[in-house]
């Protein structure tokens, strides 16, 4: 049964969505969406004892988030969500802090370039650049975790697929939180979960990708990993909410990965919504703890 805290948050999200309606892309304000996500993240508390250090990856703004128990040689490259059009270190600092504790890793959050100002392949180029920078800085691939939420989860897969295609060493483990893996929006949950989803709009989820893709086919495997060959990838953990329209982006990805022989741990969280781990609810902490246990079991 869902906790009282999660029920309260869910009701607030539903009320907010009802008040805003379901606008079409033509009525969508990118600046308002970016500001709204920043304001939402301001409601999360600071995590005590976590060190935050601003940095730059050869021009890409980034942030190190390090819990006291983080191992010096272990790093988590975290790619934030936000539909490729919003999100920042600010919006994901709380989640990065909790993940640093649970995985015992320093977390590096790059502010990859956002669409529509910087459409595909800008975000992917920046993610690859951040990974290469970590490797050149002395971190060994076997001690690197890569992961992200929503669009950041899809970007994680795109990064892994590109590294694999190039024959480069892969990170040791991947963490996918409500990953957005089908920019064509063909999953049945787009319809079956639209009434249950307190946060995401099917209309916008179907229409916004053009801001990132421009003329790219949304079923191109490099932008929609649900259509890719998923063999040869590192162990991965996927957590998704049962009450989100992107549920099938996870279920189908996991099915394809398992069919390709991948090592996958998968959990669907009942009564939970998209990236519920960003909220201060018991279920969010439990998910983060389980992710940490999985990661530590795969690293030396």
Coordinates of C-alpha atoms in Angstrom, one line a residue:
X1 CA 0.0 0.0 0.0
X2 CA 1.2 3.5 -0.8
X3 CA 2.5 5.6 2.0
X4 CA 0.6 8.6 3.3
X5 CA 3.4 10.8 2.1
X6 CA 3.2 9.5 -1.4
X7 CA -0.6 9.8 -1.5
X8 CA -0.3 13.4 -0.6
X9 CA 2.3 14.2 -3.2
X10 CA 0.3 12.3 -5.9
X11 CA -2.8 14.4 -5.1
X12 CA -0.8 17.6 -5.3
X13 CA 0.6 16.6 -8.7
X14 CA -2.9 15.7 -9.9
X15 CA -4.2 19.0 -8.7
X16 CA -1.4 20.9 -10.4
X17 CA -1.9 19.0 -13.7
X18 CA -5.7 19.6 -13.6
X19 CA -5.1 23.3 -13.0
X20 CA -2.8 23.6 -15.9
X21 CA -4.8 21.4 -18.3
X22 CA -3.2 19.5 -21.1
X23 CA -1.8 22.0 -23.5
X24 CA -0.8 21.3 -27.1
X25 CA 2.8 21.8 -28.1
X26 CA 1.9 25.0 -29.8
X27 CA 0.8 26.4 -26.5
X28 CA 3.8 25.0 -24.6
X29 CA 6.2 27.5 -23.0
X30 CA 9.7 26.1 -22.7
X31 CA 10.8 28.8 -20.3
X32 CA 7.8 28.2 -18.1
X33 CA 8.5 24.5 -18.0
X34 CA 12.1 25.0 -17.1
X35 CA 11.2 27.5 -14.4
X36 CA 8.5 25.1 -13.1
X37 CA 10.9 22.2 -12.8
X38 CA 13.4 24.5 -11.0
X39 CA 10.7 25.6 -8.6
X40 CA 9.6 22.0 -7.9
X41 CA 13.2 21.0 -7.1
X42 CA 13.5 23.8 -4.6
X43 CA 10.9 22.0 -2.4
X44 CA 13.4 19.1 -1.8
X45 CA 15.6 19.4 1.3
X46 CA 19.3 19.7 1.2
X47 CA 21.0 16.4 2.1
X48 CA 23.3 16.9 5.1
X49 CA 27.0 16.0 4.9
X50 CA 27.0 16.0 1.1
X51 CA 29.8 18.0 -0.6
X52 CA 28.7 19.9 -3.8
X53 CA 31.4 21.2 -6.1
X54 CA 30.9 23.1 -9.3
X55 CA 33.1 22.1 -12.2
X56 CA 33.3 22.2 -16.0
X57 CA 34.0 19.4 -18.5
X58 CA 35.9 21.4 -21.1
X59 CA 33.1 23.9 -21.4
X60 CA 30.2 21.8 -20.2
X61 CA 28.9 23.0 -16.8
X62 CA 28.8 20.2 -14.3
X63 CA 28.6 19.4 -10.6
X64 CA 30.3 16.8 -8.3
X65 CA 28.0 15.5 -5.6
X66 CA 29.8 13.5 -3.0
X67 CA 28.4 11.8 0.1
X68 CA 30.8 11.1 3.0
X69 CA 30.9 7.4 2.2
X70 CA 31.7 7.9 -1.5
X71 CA 34.8 5.9 -2.6
X72 CA 37.4 8.0 -4.3
X73 CA 37.8 5.7 -7.3
X74 CA 34.1 5.1 -7.9
X75 CA 32.1 7.6 -10.0
X76 CA 28.4 7.7 -11.1
X77 CA 27.9 9.7 -14.4
X78 CA 24.3 10.8 -13.9
X79 CA 22.3 12.2 -16.9
X80 CA 19.4 14.2 -15.7
X81 CA 15.9 14.0 -17.1
X82 CA 13.7 16.7 -18.5
X83 CA 12.5 15.7 -22.0
X84 CA 15.8 16.9 -23.4
X85 CA 14.5 20.5 -23.1
X86 CA 14.9 21.2 -19.4
X87 CA 16.7 20.0 -16.2
X88 CA 19.9 21.0 -14.5
X89 CA 22.2 20.3 -11.6
X90 CA 19.8 22.2 -9.4
X91 CA 16.8 20.1 -10.4
X92 CA 18.6 16.8 -9.7
X93 CA 20.9 17.7 -6.8
X94 CA 18.7 15.9 -4.2
X95 CA 18.5 12.7 -6.2
X96 CA 22.2 12.8 -7.0
X97 CA 22.9 13.2 -3.2
X98 CA 20.8 10.2 -2.3
X99 CA 22.3 8.1 -5.1
X100 CA 25.8 9.1 -3.9
X101 CA 25.0 7.7 -0.5
X102 CA 23.4 4.5 -1.7
X103 CA 26.0 3.6 -4.4
X104 CA 29.0 4.9 -2.4
X105 CA 30.1 6.8 -5.5
X106 CA 30.9 10.4 -6.4
X107 CA 28.2 11.6 -8.7
X108 CA 29.0 13.7 -11.7
X109 CA 26.0 15.6 -13.1
X110 CA 26.8 17.3 -16.5
X111 CA 24.4 20.0 -17.8
X112 CA 24.3 18.7 -21.3
X113 CA 23.0 21.0 -24.0
X114 CA 19.2 21.3 -24.2
X115 CA 16.8 21.5 -27.2
X116 CA 15.4 23.3 -29.0
X117 CA 18.5 25.5 -28.9
X118 CA 20.7 22.5 -29.2
X119 CA 18.8 19.6 -30.9
X120 CA 20.1 16.0 -31.4
X121 CA 23.0 15.0 -31.3
X122 CA 24.1 17.7 -28.8
X123 CA 23.0 15.9 -25.7
X124 CA 24.5 12.6 -26.8
X125 CA 27.8 14.3 -27.8
X126 CA 28.0 15.9 -24.3
X127 CA 27.2 12.7 -22.5
X128 CA 30.0 10.9 -24.5
X129 CA 32.3 13.8 -23.8
X130 CA 31.7 13.5 -20.1
X131 CA 32.4 9.8 -20.1
X132 CA 35.6 10.2 -22.1
X133 CA 36.6 12.9 -19.7
X134 CA 36.2 10.7 -16.8
X135 CA 38.2 7.9 -18.4
X136 CA 41.0 10.4 -19.3
X137 CA 40.9 11.7 -15.7
X138 CA 41.9 8.3 -14.4
X139 CA 38.6 6.6 -13.6
X140 CA 38.5 3.0 -14.8
X141 CA 35.4 1.8 -16.7
X142 CA 35.0 -1.0 -14.2
X143 CA 34.5 1.6 -11.5
X144 CA 32.1 3.9 -13.6
X145 CA 28.3 3.7 -13.2
X146 CA 26.2 5.4 -15.8
X147 CA 22.5 6.3 -15.4
X148 CA 19.7 8.7 -15.5
X149 CA 16.0 9.3 -15.2
X150 CA 13.4 9.8 -18.0
X151 CA 15.2 11.4 -20.9
X152 CA 18.4 10.9 -19.0
X153 CA 17.6 7.2 -18.9
X154 CA 17.2 7.2 -22.7
X155 CA 20.3 9.2 -23.1
X156 CA 22.1 6.6 -20.9
X157 CA 21.1 3.9 -23.3
X158 CA 22.1 6.0 -26.3
X159 CA 25.5 6.6 -24.8
X160 CA 26.0 2.9 -24.1
X161 CA 24.9 1.9 -27.6
X162 CA 27.3 4.5 -29.2
X163 CA 30.2 3.3 -27.0
X164 CA 29.5 -0.3 -28.0
X165 CA 29.3 0.6 -31.7
X166 CA 32.6 2.3 -31.4
X167 CA 34.2 -0.6 -29.7
X168 CA 35.0 1.4 -26.6
X169 CA 35.2 0.1 -23.0
X170 CA 31.8 0.3 -21.3
X171 CA 30.9 1.4 -17.8
X172 CA 30.4 -1.4 -15.3
X173 CA 26.7 -0.9 -14.6
X174 CA 23.7 1.1 -15.8
X175 CA 20.9 2.6 -13.7
X176 CA 17.6 3.5 -15.5
X177 CA 14.9 5.4 -13.6
X178 CA 11.6 5.6 -15.6
X179 CA 13.6 5.8 -18.8
X180 CA 12.2 7.4 -21.9
X181 CA 13.2 4.9 -24.6
X182 CA 10.5 5.3 -27.3
X183 CA 10.3 8.9 -28.6
X184 CA 7.7 7.6 -31.1
X185 CA 5.3 7.1 -28.2
X186 CA 4.0 3.7 -29.3
X187 CA 3.6 2.0 -25.9
X188 CA 0.1 0.9 -24.9
X189 CA 0.6 2.6 -21.5
X190 CA 0.4 6.0 -23.2
X191 CA -3.4 5.2 -23.3
X192 CA -3.9 2.7 -20.5
X193 CA -2.1 4.8 -17.8
X194 CA -3.1 8.3 -18.9
X195 CA -5.8 8.6 -16.3
X196 CA -3.6 7.2 -13.5
X197 CA -0.6 9.3 -14.4
X198 CA -0.6 12.4 -12.1
X199 CA 2.2 14.2 -13.9
X200 CA 2.9 13.5 -17.5
X201 CA 0.7 14.6 -20.4
X202 CA 0.3 12.2 -23.3
X203 CA -0.2 15.1 -25.7
X204 CA 3.1 16.8 -24.8
X205 CA 5.0 13.5 -24.5
X206 CA 4.0 12.8 -28.1
X207 CA 4.6 16.3 -29.5
X208 CA 7.7 17.6 -27.6
X209 CA 10.3 15.1 -29.1
X210 CA 10.3 17.1 -32.4
X211 CA 12.1 19.9 -30.5
X212 CA 15.0 17.5 -29.8
X213 CA 14.8 15.4 -33.0
X214 CA 14.0 17.9 -35.7
X215 CA 14.1 15.7 -38.8
X216 CA 15.4 12.5 -37.1
X217 CA 13.1 9.5 -37.3
X218 CA 11.8 9.0 -33.7
X219 CA 12.2 5.2 -34.2
X220 CA 15.9 5.6 -34.9
X221 CA 17.5 3.2 -32.4
X222 CA 20.1 5.8 -31.3
X223 CA 17.4 8.2 -30.0
X224 CA 14.8 5.5 -29.1
X225 CA 16.8 2.5 -27.7
X226 CA 13.6 0.4 -27.5
X227 CA 14.4 -0.4 -31.2
X228 CA 18.1 -1.1 -30.8
X229 CA 20.2 -4.3 -30.5
X230 CA 20.7 -4.5 -26.8
X231 CA 23.2 -7.2 -26.7
X232 CA 26.6 -6.7 -25.1
X233 CA 25.6 -4.1 -22.6
X234 CA 26.6 -4.0 -18.9
X235 CA 24.3 -5.1 -16.1
X236 CA 21.4 -2.7 -15.6
X237 CA 18.7 -2.0 -13.1
X238 CA 15.4 -0.5 -14.2
X239 CA 12.8 1.0 -11.8
X240 CA 9.5 2.4 -13.1
X241 CA 6.2 3.4 -11.6
X242 CA 3.0 1.5 -12.4
X243 CA 1.0 4.7 -12.8
X244 CA 3.0 6.4 -15.5
X245 CA 2.3 6.6 -19.3
X246 CA 6.0 5.7 -19.9
X247 CA 5.6 2.3 -18.2
X248 CA 5.9 0.4 -21.5
X249 CA 9.1 2.2 -22.3
X250 CA 10.6 0.2 -19.5
X251 CA 8.8 -3.1 -19.9
X252 CA 9.6 -3.4 -23.6
X253 CA 13.2 -2.3 -23.1
X254 CA 13.6 -4.9 -20.4
X255 CA 12.0 -7.6 -22.5
X256 CA 14.4 -6.8 -25.4
X257 CA 17.4 -6.6 -23.2
X258 CA 16.6 -10.0 -21.6
X259 CA 16.1 -11.5 -25.0
X260 CA 19.5 -10.2 -26.0
X261 CA 21.1 -11.9 -23.0
X262 CA 21.5 -8.9 -20.8
X263 CA 21.8 -9.0 -17.0
X264 CA 18.7 -6.9 -15.9
X265 CA 17.1 -6.3 -12.6
X266 CA 13.6 -4.8 -13.0
X267 CA 11.0 -3.5 -10.7
X268 CA 7.6 -1.9 -11.2
X269 CA 6.5 0.1 -8.2
X270 CA 2.8 0.0 -7.5
X271 CA 0.9 3.3 -7.1
X272 CA 4.0 5.2 -8.1
X273 CA 4.5 7.8 -10.9
X274 CA 7.2 9.0 -13.2
X275 CA 10.6 9.5 -11.4
X276 CA 9.0 9.3 -7.9
X277 CA 12.5 9.0 -6.5
X278 CA 12.9 12.7 -6.8
X279 CA 10.4 13.2 -4.0
X280 CA 10.8 12.9 -0.3
X281 CA 8.6 9.8 0.2
X282 CA 9.5 6.4 1.7
X283 CA 9.0 4.6 -1.6
X284 CA 11.6 6.9 -3.2
X285 CA 14.2 6.2 -0.6
X286 CA 13.5 2.5 -0.8
X287 CA 14.0 2.5 -4.5
X288 CA 17.3 4.4 -4.1
X289 CA 18.4 2.0 -1.5
X290 CA 17.7 -1.0 -3.8
X291 CA 19.5 0.7 -6.6
X292 CA 22.5 1.2 -4.3
X293 CA 22.5 -2.5 -3.3
X294 CA 22.4 -3.6 -7.0
X295 CA 25.3 -1.3 -8.0
X296 CA 27.5 -2.4 -5.1
X297 CA 26.8 -6.0 -5.9
X298 CA 28.2 -5.5 -9.4
X299 CA 31.3 -3.5 -8.5
X300 CA 34.5 -4.7 -6.9

